[in-house]
Amino acid sequence: MQPPAPAPGSDDQDVGLRTRLVDVGVELVTREGIQALTLREIARRAGVSHGAPRRHFPTHLSLLSAIARRGFADLADRAAAALDGATGDTSPRAQLHTLARTYLDFALTHRGMYELMFRHDLLESNQLGLRETSLPLFDVLVGLVTRARPQSDVAPAVAAGALWGNLHGIAQLWGWGSLTLATGAHDVEPLLCAALDAHLGPPAR
């Protein structure tokens, strides 16, 4: 016995529902934070039954990973636009500053999405290849670090990883208000410059 043929347009409808669920999740995490991302709430906002997301996302983690993947794509697009649009100083160090500032600005203005993107359980499960999604941007960071400190004995990937870790810490502590309290700074710029100096050495005069 042959299985019933799919209804006309059903594939398009499935793609549309999958996209709508992710769109709703992106909007929710942006406006209300990561705690709003329950399957039931996403389904309600998308106008479907609470069981409908299971057709496309068998687990809660798989849906969260699809939403986080959008965040990584958005960050990569912002970084590429910032680097392509930079004028004046185009040295590797200046490009690193542009990339780092873009990263921090994203983290501080999209706090819910940023928190979701680096949730340990999502990265550990590697749904949708989420860990690999961030690697192209990290490769850009490694390339700039390599050019900015060509004589270093530290492997470029290790140096880039240390800088990334420093930026991630700045983003988290600034978001919590800890760095403002401890340093009296009212902008992340001095902290960003200090991080670059620490990892690259002082800028050439």
N, C-alpha and C. Protein backbone atom coordinates (compact mmCIF):
# COMPACT_ATOMS: atom_id res chain seq x y z
N MET A 1 0.84 -1.20 0.00
CA MET A 1 0.00 0.00 0.00
C MET A 1 0.87 1.24 0.00
N GLN A 2 0.59 2.14 -0.91
CA GLN A 2 1.39 3.34 -1.03
C GLN A 2 0.99 4.36 0.04
N PRO A 3 1.98 5.08 0.63
CA PRO A 3 1.63 6.13 1.58
C PRO A 3 0.91 7.26 0.87
N PRO A 4 0.04 7.96 1.57
CA PRO A 4 -0.70 9.05 0.92
C PRO A 4 0.25 10.13 0.42
N ALA A 5 -0.07 10.70 -0.72
CA ALA A 5 0.75 11.76 -1.29
C ALA A 5 0.61 13.00 -0.42
N PRO A 6 1.71 13.75 -0.27
CA PRO A 6 1.62 14.99 0.52
C PRO A 6 0.66 15.98 -0.13
N ALA A 7 0.00 16.73 0.69
CA ALA A 7 -0.92 17.75 0.18
C ALA A 7 -0.13 18.79 -0.60
N PRO A 8 -0.74 19.35 -1.65
CA PRO A 8 -0.04 20.38 -2.43
C PRO A 8 0.42 21.52 -1.53
N GLY A 9 1.67 21.88 -1.74
CA GLY A 9 2.19 22.99 -0.96
C GLY A 9 2.58 22.64 0.46
N SER A 10 2.47 21.34 0.85
CA SER A 10 2.75 21.00 2.25
C SER A 10 4.21 21.22 2.60
N ASP A 11 5.11 20.97 1.66
CA ASP A 11 6.53 21.20 1.93
C ASP A 11 6.78 22.68 2.22
N ASP A 12 6.16 23.53 1.41
CA ASP A 12 6.31 24.97 1.62
C ASP A 12 5.74 25.38 2.97
N GLN A 13 4.61 24.77 3.34
CA GLN A 13 4.00 25.08 4.62
C GLN A 13 4.91 24.65 5.78
N ASP A 14 5.54 23.48 5.62
CA ASP A 14 6.45 23.00 6.66
C ASP A 14 7.64 23.93 6.82
N VAL A 15 8.21 24.35 5.69
CA VAL A 15 9.34 25.29 5.74
C VAL A 15 8.90 26.60 6.36
N GLY A 16 7.69 27.03 5.98
CA GLY A 16 7.18 28.28 6.53
C GLY A 16 6.97 28.21 8.03
N LEU A 17 6.46 27.08 8.52
CA LEU A 17 6.24 26.93 9.96
C LEU A 17 7.58 26.88 10.69
N ARG A 18 8.51 26.14 10.15
CA ARG A 18 9.82 26.06 10.79
C ARG A 18 10.45 27.46 10.90
N THR A 19 10.38 28.21 9.80
CA THR A 19 10.94 29.56 9.81
C THR A 19 10.20 30.44 10.81
N ARG A 20 8.86 30.32 10.85
CA ARG A 20 8.08 31.16 11.75
C ARG A 20 8.42 30.86 13.21
N LEU A 21 8.60 29.60 13.54
CA LEU A 21 8.95 29.24 14.91
C LEU A 21 10.29 29.86 15.31
N VAL A 22 11.26 29.82 14.40
CA VAL A 22 12.56 30.42 14.70
C VAL A 22 12.44 31.93 14.78
N ASP A 23 11.68 32.53 13.87
CA ASP A 23 11.47 33.98 13.90
C ASP A 23 10.88 34.42 15.24
N VAL A 24 9.86 33.68 15.69
CA VAL A 24 9.22 34.01 16.96
C VAL A 24 10.22 33.86 18.10
N GLY A 25 11.03 32.82 18.05
CA GLY A 25 12.04 32.62 19.09
C GLY A 25 13.05 33.75 19.14
N VAL A 26 13.48 34.21 17.96
CA VAL A 26 14.43 35.33 17.90
C VAL A 26 13.81 36.58 18.51
N GLU A 27 12.55 36.84 18.16
CA GLU A 27 11.88 38.01 18.71
C GLU A 27 11.71 37.90 20.23
N LEU A 28 11.35 36.72 20.69
CA LEU A 28 11.15 36.51 22.12
C LEU A 28 12.44 36.72 22.91
N VAL A 29 13.52 36.10 22.46
CA VAL A 29 14.77 36.21 23.21
C VAL A 29 15.31 37.63 23.16
N THR A 30 15.03 38.34 22.08
CA THR A 30 15.49 39.72 21.96
C THR A 30 14.72 40.64 22.91
N ARG A 31 13.42 40.43 22.99
CA ARG A 31 12.58 41.33 23.78
C ARG A 31 12.47 40.92 25.24
N GLU A 32 12.44 39.62 25.52
CA GLU A 32 12.11 39.16 26.87
C GLU A 32 13.20 38.32 27.53
N GLY A 33 14.22 37.96 26.78
CA GLY A 33 15.31 37.21 27.37
C GLY A 33 15.14 35.71 27.22
N ILE A 34 16.18 35.01 27.62
CA ILE A 34 16.24 33.57 27.38
C ILE A 34 15.19 32.79 28.15
N GLN A 35 14.73 33.34 29.28
CA GLN A 35 13.76 32.64 30.11
C GLN A 35 12.40 32.52 29.42
N ALA A 36 12.15 33.32 28.39
CA ALA A 36 10.86 33.28 27.69
C ALA A 36 10.79 32.17 26.65
N LEU A 37 11.90 31.50 26.38
CA LEU A 37 11.96 30.55 25.27
C LEU A 37 11.48 29.15 25.64
N THR A 38 10.23 29.04 26.05
CA THR A 38 9.65 27.72 26.26
C THR A 38 8.96 27.28 24.97
N LEU A 39 8.86 25.98 24.76
CA LEU A 39 8.19 25.47 23.57
C LEU A 39 6.75 25.96 23.52
N ARG A 40 6.08 25.92 24.65
CA ARG A 40 4.67 26.32 24.69
C ARG A 40 4.51 27.79 24.30
N GLU A 41 5.38 28.67 24.82
CA GLU A 41 5.24 30.09 24.53
C GLU A 41 5.58 30.39 23.07
N ILE A 42 6.61 29.73 22.54
CA ILE A 42 6.96 29.94 21.13
C ILE A 42 5.80 29.49 20.24
N ALA A 43 5.21 28.33 20.56
CA ALA A 43 4.07 27.84 19.77
C ALA A 43 2.89 28.81 19.86
N ARG A 44 2.62 29.31 21.07
CA ARG A 44 1.50 30.23 21.25
C ARG A 44 1.70 31.50 20.42
N ARG A 45 2.91 32.06 20.47
CA ARG A 45 3.18 33.29 19.72
C ARG A 45 3.14 33.04 18.21
N ALA A 46 3.47 31.81 17.80
CA ALA A 46 3.45 31.47 16.37
C ALA A 46 2.05 31.12 15.89
N GLY A 47 1.10 30.98 16.84
CA GLY A 47 -0.28 30.69 16.46
C GLY A 47 -0.52 29.24 16.10
N VAL A 48 0.24 28.31 16.72
CA VAL A 48 0.07 26.89 16.45
C VAL A 48 -0.11 26.15 17.77
N SER A 49 -0.51 24.89 17.70
CA SER A 49 -0.67 24.09 18.91
C SER A 49 0.67 23.88 19.58
N HIS A 50 0.65 23.61 20.89
CA HIS A 50 1.91 23.49 21.61
C HIS A 50 2.71 22.27 21.19
N GLY A 51 2.06 21.32 20.48
CA GLY A 51 2.78 20.15 19.99
C GLY A 51 3.36 20.33 18.60
N ALA A 52 2.95 21.39 17.89
CA ALA A 52 3.37 21.59 16.50
C ALA A 52 4.88 21.72 16.33
N PRO A 53 5.60 22.41 17.23
CA PRO A 53 7.05 22.53 17.02
C PRO A 53 7.78 21.19 16.96
N ARG A 54 7.20 20.14 17.57
CA ARG A 54 7.87 18.84 17.59
C ARG A 54 8.00 18.24 16.19
N ARG A 55 7.19 18.71 15.26
CA ARG A 55 7.30 18.19 13.88
C ARG A 55 8.62 18.59 13.26
N HIS A 56 9.17 19.72 13.67
CA HIS A 56 10.39 20.24 13.07
C HIS A 56 11.57 20.22 14.04
N PHE A 57 11.27 20.28 15.32
CA PHE A 57 12.32 20.34 16.35
C PHE A 57 11.97 19.29 17.41
N PRO A 58 12.54 18.09 17.30
CA PRO A 58 12.16 17.00 18.20
C PRO A 58 12.39 17.31 19.67
N THR A 59 13.35 18.18 19.95
CA THR A 59 13.65 18.52 21.34
C THR A 59 13.68 20.04 21.50
N HIS A 60 13.54 20.47 22.74
CA HIS A 60 13.65 21.89 23.05
C HIS A 60 15.02 22.41 22.64
N LEU A 61 16.06 21.61 22.88
CA LEU A 61 17.42 22.03 22.53
C LEU A 61 17.58 22.27 21.04
N SER A 62 16.92 21.45 20.23
CA SER A 62 17.08 21.63 18.78
C SER A 62 16.45 22.94 18.32
N LEU A 63 15.33 23.34 18.92
CA LEU A 63 14.73 24.62 18.57
C LEU A 63 15.59 25.78 19.08
N LEU A 64 16.08 25.68 20.32
CA LEU A 64 16.95 26.71 20.85
C LEU A 64 18.22 26.85 20.00
N SER A 65 18.74 25.73 19.52
CA SER A 65 19.94 25.77 18.69
C SER A 65 19.68 26.48 17.37
N ALA A 66 18.50 26.26 16.79
CA ALA A 66 18.15 26.94 15.53
C ALA A 66 18.05 28.45 15.76
N ILE A 67 17.52 28.84 16.91
CA ILE A 67 17.44 30.27 17.24
C ILE A 67 18.84 30.84 17.45
N ALA A 68 19.67 30.12 18.19
CA ALA A 68 21.05 30.58 18.44
C ALA A 68 21.84 30.66 17.15
N ARG A 69 21.57 29.77 16.22
CA ARG A 69 22.27 29.80 14.92
C ARG A 69 22.01 31.12 14.21
N ARG A 70 20.78 31.63 14.34
CA ARG A 70 20.46 32.94 13.77
C ARG A 70 21.33 34.02 14.42
N GLY A 71 21.55 33.89 15.72
CA GLY A 71 22.38 34.86 16.41
C GLY A 71 23.80 34.86 15.89
N PHE A 72 24.37 33.68 15.69
CA PHE A 72 25.73 33.60 15.15
C PHE A 72 25.80 34.19 13.75
N ALA A 73 24.77 33.92 12.94
CA ALA A 73 24.74 34.48 11.57
C ALA A 73 24.64 36.00 11.62
N ASP A 74 23.83 36.52 12.53
CA ASP A 74 23.68 37.96 12.66
C ASP A 74 25.00 38.60 13.09
N LEU A 75 25.66 38.00 14.08
CA LEU A 75 26.94 38.53 14.54
C LEU A 75 27.98 38.51 13.42
N ALA A 76 28.03 37.42 12.66
CA ALA A 76 28.98 37.31 11.56
C ALA A 76 28.71 38.39 10.50
N ASP A 77 27.43 38.64 10.20
CA ASP A 77 27.08 39.67 9.22
C ASP A 77 27.50 41.05 9.72
N ARG A 78 27.26 41.32 11.00
CA ARG A 78 27.63 42.62 11.56
C ARG A 78 29.15 42.80 11.53
N ALA A 79 29.88 41.75 11.86
CA ALA A 79 31.34 41.83 11.86
C ALA A 79 31.86 42.08 10.45
N ALA A 80 31.33 41.35 9.47
CA ALA A 80 31.77 41.52 8.08
C ALA A 80 31.46 42.94 7.59
N ALA A 81 30.27 43.46 7.92
CA ALA A 81 29.91 44.81 7.49
C ALA A 81 30.81 45.86 8.14
N ALA A 82 31.13 45.65 9.43
CA ALA A 82 31.99 46.60 10.13
C ALA A 82 33.40 46.61 9.54
N LEU A 83 33.92 45.42 9.26
CA LEU A 83 35.27 45.34 8.69
C LEU A 83 35.31 45.89 7.27
N ASP A 84 34.28 45.57 6.49
CA ASP A 84 34.24 46.06 5.10
C ASP A 84 34.04 47.57 5.04
N GLY A 85 33.31 48.11 6.02
CA GLY A 85 33.00 49.53 6.00
C GLY A 85 34.00 50.41 6.72
N ALA A 86 35.03 49.80 7.31
CA ALA A 86 36.01 50.58 8.06
C ALA A 86 36.81 51.47 7.12
N THR A 87 37.05 52.70 7.55
CA THR A 87 37.87 53.63 6.77
C THR A 87 39.04 54.10 7.62
N GLY A 88 39.99 54.74 6.99
CA GLY A 88 41.15 55.23 7.74
C GLY A 88 42.15 54.12 7.96
N ASP A 89 42.53 53.91 9.19
CA ASP A 89 43.52 52.90 9.54
C ASP A 89 42.98 51.51 9.26
N THR A 90 43.65 50.77 8.37
CA THR A 90 43.23 49.40 8.03
C THR A 90 44.26 48.38 8.48
N SER A 91 45.09 48.75 9.43
CA SER A 91 46.08 47.81 9.95
C SER A 91 45.38 46.65 10.66
N PRO A 92 46.06 45.51 10.80
CA PRO A 92 45.45 44.38 11.52
C PRO A 92 44.99 44.76 12.92
N ARG A 93 45.76 45.57 13.61
CA ARG A 93 45.35 45.97 14.96
C ARG A 93 44.06 46.79 14.92
N ALA A 94 43.96 47.72 13.98
CA ALA A 94 42.74 48.52 13.85
C ALA A 94 41.55 47.64 13.50
N GLN A 95 41.77 46.65 12.65
CA GLN A 95 40.69 45.73 12.29
C GLN A 95 40.29 44.88 13.50
N LEU A 96 41.26 44.50 14.30
CA LEU A 96 40.95 43.76 15.52
C LEU A 96 40.10 44.60 16.46
N HIS A 97 40.44 45.88 16.56
CA HIS A 97 39.65 46.78 17.39
C HIS A 97 38.21 46.85 16.87
N THR A 98 38.05 46.98 15.55
CA THR A 98 36.71 47.03 14.96
C THR A 98 35.94 45.75 15.24
N LEU A 99 36.60 44.61 15.04
CA LEU A 99 35.95 43.32 15.27
C LEU A 99 35.56 43.16 16.74
N ALA A 100 36.47 43.51 17.64
CA ALA A 100 36.21 43.37 19.07
C ALA A 100 35.08 44.29 19.51
N ARG A 101 35.07 45.51 19.00
CA ARG A 101 34.02 46.45 19.38
C ARG A 101 32.66 45.95 18.87
N THR A 102 32.63 45.39 17.67
CA THR A 102 31.39 44.84 17.13
C THR A 102 30.89 43.71 18.01
N TYR A 103 31.80 42.85 18.44
CA TYR A 103 31.45 41.73 19.31
C TYR A 103 30.86 42.23 20.63
N LEU A 104 31.52 43.20 21.25
CA LEU A 104 31.04 43.72 22.53
C LEU A 104 29.71 44.45 22.36
N ASP A 105 29.58 45.23 21.30
CA ASP A 105 28.32 45.93 21.06
C ASP A 105 27.17 44.94 20.89
N PHE A 106 27.41 43.86 20.15
CA PHE A 106 26.38 42.84 19.97
C PHE A 106 26.02 42.21 21.31
N ALA A 107 27.03 41.86 22.08
CA ALA A 107 26.79 41.22 23.38
C ALA A 107 25.98 42.11 24.31
N LEU A 108 26.23 43.41 24.28
CA LEU A 108 25.59 44.32 25.22
C LEU A 108 24.22 44.80 24.75
N THR A 109 23.96 44.75 23.45
CA THR A 109 22.66 45.19 22.95
C THR A 109 21.73 44.03 22.60
N HIS A 110 22.25 42.82 22.59
CA HIS A 110 21.44 41.62 22.31
C HIS A 110 21.74 40.59 23.41
N ARG A 111 21.51 41.00 24.64
CA ARG A 111 21.98 40.20 25.77
C ARG A 111 21.30 38.83 25.84
N GLY A 112 20.00 38.78 25.53
CA GLY A 112 19.31 37.50 25.56
C GLY A 112 19.87 36.54 24.52
N MET A 113 20.03 37.03 23.29
CA MET A 113 20.57 36.19 22.23
C MET A 113 22.00 35.79 22.54
N TYR A 114 22.80 36.73 23.04
CA TYR A 114 24.19 36.43 23.36
C TYR A 114 24.28 35.33 24.41
N GLU A 115 23.43 35.43 25.43
CA GLU A 115 23.42 34.40 26.47
C GLU A 115 23.04 33.05 25.90
N LEU A 116 22.04 33.05 25.01
CA LEU A 116 21.61 31.80 24.39
C LEU A 116 22.72 31.18 23.55
N MET A 117 23.41 32.00 22.77
CA MET A 117 24.43 31.50 21.86
C MET A 117 25.54 30.73 22.57
N PHE A 118 25.83 31.12 23.80
CA PHE A 118 26.95 30.49 24.50
C PHE A 118 26.50 29.63 25.67
N ARG A 119 25.22 29.19 25.62
CA ARG A 119 24.76 28.27 26.66
C ARG A 119 25.51 26.95 26.54
N HIS A 120 26.00 26.47 27.65
CA HIS A 120 26.83 25.27 27.64
C HIS A 120 26.08 24.06 27.08
N ASP A 121 24.80 23.90 27.48
CA ASP A 121 24.09 22.70 27.05
C ASP A 121 23.84 22.70 25.54
N LEU A 122 23.64 23.87 24.94
CA LEU A 122 23.47 23.93 23.50
C LEU A 122 24.76 23.59 22.77
N LEU A 123 25.86 24.18 23.23
CA LEU A 123 27.14 23.92 22.58
C LEU A 123 27.58 22.48 22.79
N GLU A 124 27.30 21.95 23.99
CA GLU A 124 27.70 20.57 24.29
C GLU A 124 26.94 19.58 23.43
N SER A 125 25.63 19.82 23.24
CA SER A 125 24.84 18.90 22.43
C SER A 125 25.16 19.04 20.95
N ASN A 126 25.67 20.23 20.55
CA ASN A 126 26.05 20.52 19.17
C ASN A 126 24.92 20.28 18.18
N GLN A 127 23.69 20.60 18.61
CA GLN A 127 22.56 20.52 17.69
C GLN A 127 22.82 21.47 16.51
N LEU A 128 22.52 20.99 15.30
CA LEU A 128 22.68 21.77 14.06
C LEU A 128 24.12 22.21 13.84
N GLY A 129 25.09 21.50 14.44
CA GLY A 129 26.48 21.89 14.28
C GLY A 129 26.77 23.26 14.85
N LEU A 130 26.15 23.57 16.01
CA LEU A 130 26.21 24.92 16.54
C LEU A 130 27.64 25.36 16.86
N ARG A 131 28.46 24.46 17.37
CA ARG A 131 29.84 24.84 17.68
C ARG A 131 30.59 25.27 16.43
N GLU A 132 30.35 24.53 15.34
CA GLU A 132 31.04 24.85 14.10
C GLU A 132 30.55 26.17 13.48
N THR A 133 29.34 26.58 13.85
CA THR A 133 28.79 27.81 13.30
C THR A 133 29.62 29.03 13.67
N SER A 134 30.25 28.99 14.85
CA SER A 134 31.03 30.14 15.30
C SER A 134 32.47 30.13 14.77
N LEU A 135 32.89 29.03 14.17
CA LEU A 135 34.30 28.91 13.78
C LEU A 135 34.73 29.87 12.67
N PRO A 136 33.91 30.15 11.64
CA PRO A 136 34.39 31.09 10.61
C PRO A 136 34.76 32.45 11.19
N LEU A 137 33.98 32.97 12.13
CA LEU A 137 34.31 34.25 12.74
C LEU A 137 35.57 34.14 13.58
N PHE A 138 35.74 33.02 14.26
CA PHE A 138 36.96 32.82 15.03
C PHE A 138 38.17 32.76 14.09
N ASP A 139 38.00 32.16 12.92
CA ASP A 139 39.09 32.10 11.95
C ASP A 139 39.51 33.51 11.50
N VAL A 140 38.52 34.41 11.37
CA VAL A 140 38.85 35.81 11.04
C VAL A 140 39.69 36.41 12.16
N LEU A 141 39.29 36.15 13.40
CA LEU A 141 40.04 36.64 14.55
C LEU A 141 41.47 36.10 14.56
N VAL A 142 41.63 34.80 14.29
CA VAL A 142 42.96 34.19 14.26
C VAL A 142 43.81 34.84 13.18
N GLY A 143 43.23 35.07 12.01
CA GLY A 143 43.99 35.68 10.91
C GLY A 143 44.47 37.07 11.25
N LEU A 144 43.63 37.86 11.90
CA LEU A 144 44.03 39.21 12.27
C LEU A 144 45.09 39.20 13.37
N VAL A 145 44.94 38.29 14.33
CA VAL A 145 45.95 38.16 15.39
C VAL A 145 47.29 37.75 14.80
N THR A 146 47.26 36.84 13.85
CA THR A 146 48.50 36.40 13.19
C THR A 146 49.22 37.56 12.54
N ARG A 147 48.47 38.42 11.87
CA ARG A 147 49.08 39.57 11.18
C ARG A 147 49.49 40.66 12.15
N ALA A 148 48.78 40.76 13.27
CA ALA A 148 49.07 41.84 14.22
C ALA A 148 50.27 41.53 15.10
N ARG A 149 50.60 40.25 15.27
CA ARG A 149 51.74 39.88 16.13
C ARG A 149 52.52 38.74 15.48
N PRO A 150 53.15 39.01 14.32
CA PRO A 150 53.79 37.94 13.54
C PRO A 150 55.00 37.30 14.23
N GLN A 151 55.64 37.99 15.16
CA GLN A 151 56.85 37.47 15.78
C GLN A 151 56.59 36.72 17.08
N SER A 152 55.37 36.54 17.45
CA SER A 152 55.05 35.93 18.75
C SER A 152 55.36 34.43 18.75
N ASP A 153 55.79 33.94 19.91
CA ASP A 153 56.01 32.50 20.08
C ASP A 153 54.72 31.76 20.43
N VAL A 154 53.65 32.49 20.75
CA VAL A 154 52.37 31.88 21.09
C VAL A 154 51.60 31.56 19.81
N ALA A 155 51.05 30.35 19.74
CA ALA A 155 50.28 29.96 18.56
C ALA A 155 49.14 30.94 18.34
N PRO A 156 48.91 31.36 17.08
CA PRO A 156 47.85 32.35 16.82
C PRO A 156 46.48 31.95 17.35
N ALA A 157 46.13 30.66 17.21
CA ALA A 157 44.81 30.23 17.69
C ALA A 157 44.71 30.37 19.21
N VAL A 158 45.82 30.10 19.90
CA VAL A 158 45.82 30.23 21.36
C VAL A 158 45.70 31.70 21.75
N ALA A 159 46.48 32.57 21.09
CA ALA A 159 46.41 34.00 21.38
C ALA A 159 45.02 34.55 21.07
N ALA A 160 44.43 34.12 19.95
CA ALA A 160 43.09 34.57 19.59
C ALA A 160 42.07 34.06 20.60
N GLY A 161 42.24 32.82 21.05
CA GLY A 161 41.34 32.27 22.05
C GLY A 161 41.41 33.03 23.36
N ALA A 162 42.62 33.42 23.75
CA ALA A 162 42.78 34.19 24.99
C ALA A 162 42.12 35.56 24.87
N LEU A 163 42.27 36.20 23.70
CA LEU A 163 41.64 37.50 23.48
C LEU A 163 40.13 37.36 23.48
N TRP A 164 39.62 36.34 22.82
CA TRP A 164 38.18 36.09 22.80
C TRP A 164 37.66 35.88 24.22
N GLY A 165 38.39 35.08 24.99
CA GLY A 165 37.98 34.85 26.38
C GLY A 165 37.94 36.15 27.17
N ASN A 166 38.90 37.01 26.93
CA ASN A 166 38.95 38.30 27.61
C ASN A 166 37.73 39.15 27.22
N LEU A 167 37.42 39.18 25.92
CA LEU A 167 36.26 39.95 25.45
C LEU A 167 34.96 39.39 26.01
N HIS A 168 34.87 38.07 26.06
CA HIS A 168 33.67 37.43 26.59
C HIS A 168 33.48 37.80 28.06
N GLY A 169 34.59 37.80 28.81
CA GLY A 169 34.53 38.19 30.21
C GLY A 169 34.12 39.64 30.39
N ILE A 170 34.65 40.51 29.55
CA ILE A 170 34.26 41.93 29.61
C ILE A 170 32.75 42.06 29.36
N ALA A 171 32.28 41.36 28.34
CA ALA A 171 30.85 41.45 28.00
C ALA A 171 29.98 40.98 29.16
N GLN A 172 30.33 39.86 29.76
CA GLN A 172 29.53 39.32 30.86
C GLN A 172 29.57 40.23 32.08
N LEU A 173 30.76 40.63 32.48
CA LEU A 173 30.90 41.45 33.68
C LEU A 173 30.31 42.85 33.49
N TRP A 174 30.41 43.39 32.27
CA TRP A 174 29.81 44.69 32.01
C TRP A 174 28.28 44.57 32.07
N GLY A 175 27.75 43.52 31.47
CA GLY A 175 26.31 43.31 31.50
C GLY A 175 25.76 43.18 32.90
N TRP A 176 26.53 42.59 33.80
CA TRP A 176 26.12 42.44 35.20
C TRP A 176 26.34 43.71 36.02
N GLY A 177 27.03 44.70 35.45
CA GLY A 177 27.31 45.93 36.18
C GLY A 177 28.56 45.87 37.04
N SER A 178 29.25 44.73 37.02
CA SER A 178 30.40 44.54 37.90
C SER A 178 31.57 45.44 37.52
N LEU A 179 31.83 45.58 36.22
CA LEU A 179 32.99 46.37 35.80
C LEU A 179 32.77 47.86 36.02
N THR A 180 31.57 48.32 35.82
CA THR A 180 31.28 49.72 36.11
C THR A 180 31.51 50.01 37.59
N LEU A 181 31.03 49.12 38.44
CA LEU A 181 31.21 49.29 39.88
C LEU A 181 32.69 49.26 40.26
N ALA A 182 33.44 48.32 39.67
CA ALA A 182 34.83 48.13 40.07
C ALA A 182 35.77 49.18 39.49
N THR A 183 35.51 49.61 38.27
CA THR A 183 36.46 50.50 37.59
C THR A 183 35.98 51.94 37.48
N GLY A 184 34.68 52.16 37.63
CA GLY A 184 34.14 53.50 37.44
C GLY A 184 33.99 53.88 35.98
N ALA A 185 34.31 52.96 35.07
CA ALA A 185 34.20 53.24 33.63
C ALA A 185 32.74 53.31 33.22
N HIS A 186 32.44 54.18 32.27
CA HIS A 186 31.07 54.32 31.78
C HIS A 186 30.93 53.86 30.34
N ASP A 187 32.00 53.29 29.80
CA ASP A 187 31.99 52.75 28.45
C ASP A 187 33.01 51.62 28.41
N VAL A 188 32.78 50.63 27.54
CA VAL A 188 33.70 49.50 27.47
C VAL A 188 34.98 49.83 26.71
N GLU A 189 35.03 50.98 26.05
CA GLU A 189 36.16 51.30 25.18
C GLU A 189 37.51 51.22 25.89
N PRO A 190 37.69 51.83 27.08
CA PRO A 190 38.99 51.71 27.75
C PRO A 190 39.35 50.26 28.09
N LEU A 191 38.35 49.47 28.43
CA LEU A 191 38.61 48.06 28.74
C LEU A 191 38.99 47.29 27.47
N LEU A 192 38.34 47.61 26.37
CA LEU A 192 38.68 46.99 25.09
C LEU A 192 40.12 47.32 24.71
N CYS A 193 40.50 48.59 24.82
CA CYS A 193 41.86 49.00 24.47
C CYS A 193 42.88 48.32 25.37
N ALA A 194 42.55 48.21 26.66
CA ALA A 194 43.46 47.54 27.59
C ALA A 194 43.61 46.06 27.25
N ALA A 195 42.52 45.43 26.82
CA ALA A 195 42.59 44.02 26.44
C ALA A 195 43.48 43.83 25.22
N LEU A 196 43.33 44.70 24.23
CA LEU A 196 44.17 44.60 23.04
C LEU A 196 45.64 44.84 23.38
N ASP A 197 45.91 45.81 24.24
CA ASP A 197 47.29 46.05 24.67
C ASP A 197 47.87 44.84 25.39
N ALA A 198 47.05 44.21 26.22
CA ALA A 198 47.53 43.06 26.99
C ALA A 198 47.88 41.88 26.09
N HIS A 199 47.12 41.70 25.00
CA HIS A 199 47.33 40.54 24.15
C HIS A 199 48.23 40.83 22.95
N LEU A 200 48.33 42.08 22.54
CA LEU A 200 49.11 42.43 21.35
C LEU A 200 50.33 43.28 21.67
N GLY A 201 50.39 43.77 22.89
CA GLY A 201 51.43 44.76 23.21
C GLY A 201 50.91 46.15 22.90
N PRO A 202 51.57 47.19 23.39
CA PRO A 202 51.11 48.55 23.13
C PRO A 202 51.20 48.88 21.65
N PRO A 203 50.30 49.75 21.18
CA PRO A 203 50.34 50.11 19.76
C PRO A 203 51.63 50.85 19.41
N ALA A 204 52.04 50.70 18.16
CA ALA A 204 53.26 51.37 17.70
C ALA A 204 53.02 52.86 17.68
N ARG A 205 54.05 53.60 18.05
CA ARG A 205 53.97 55.08 18.05
C ARG A 205 54.59 55.64 16.78
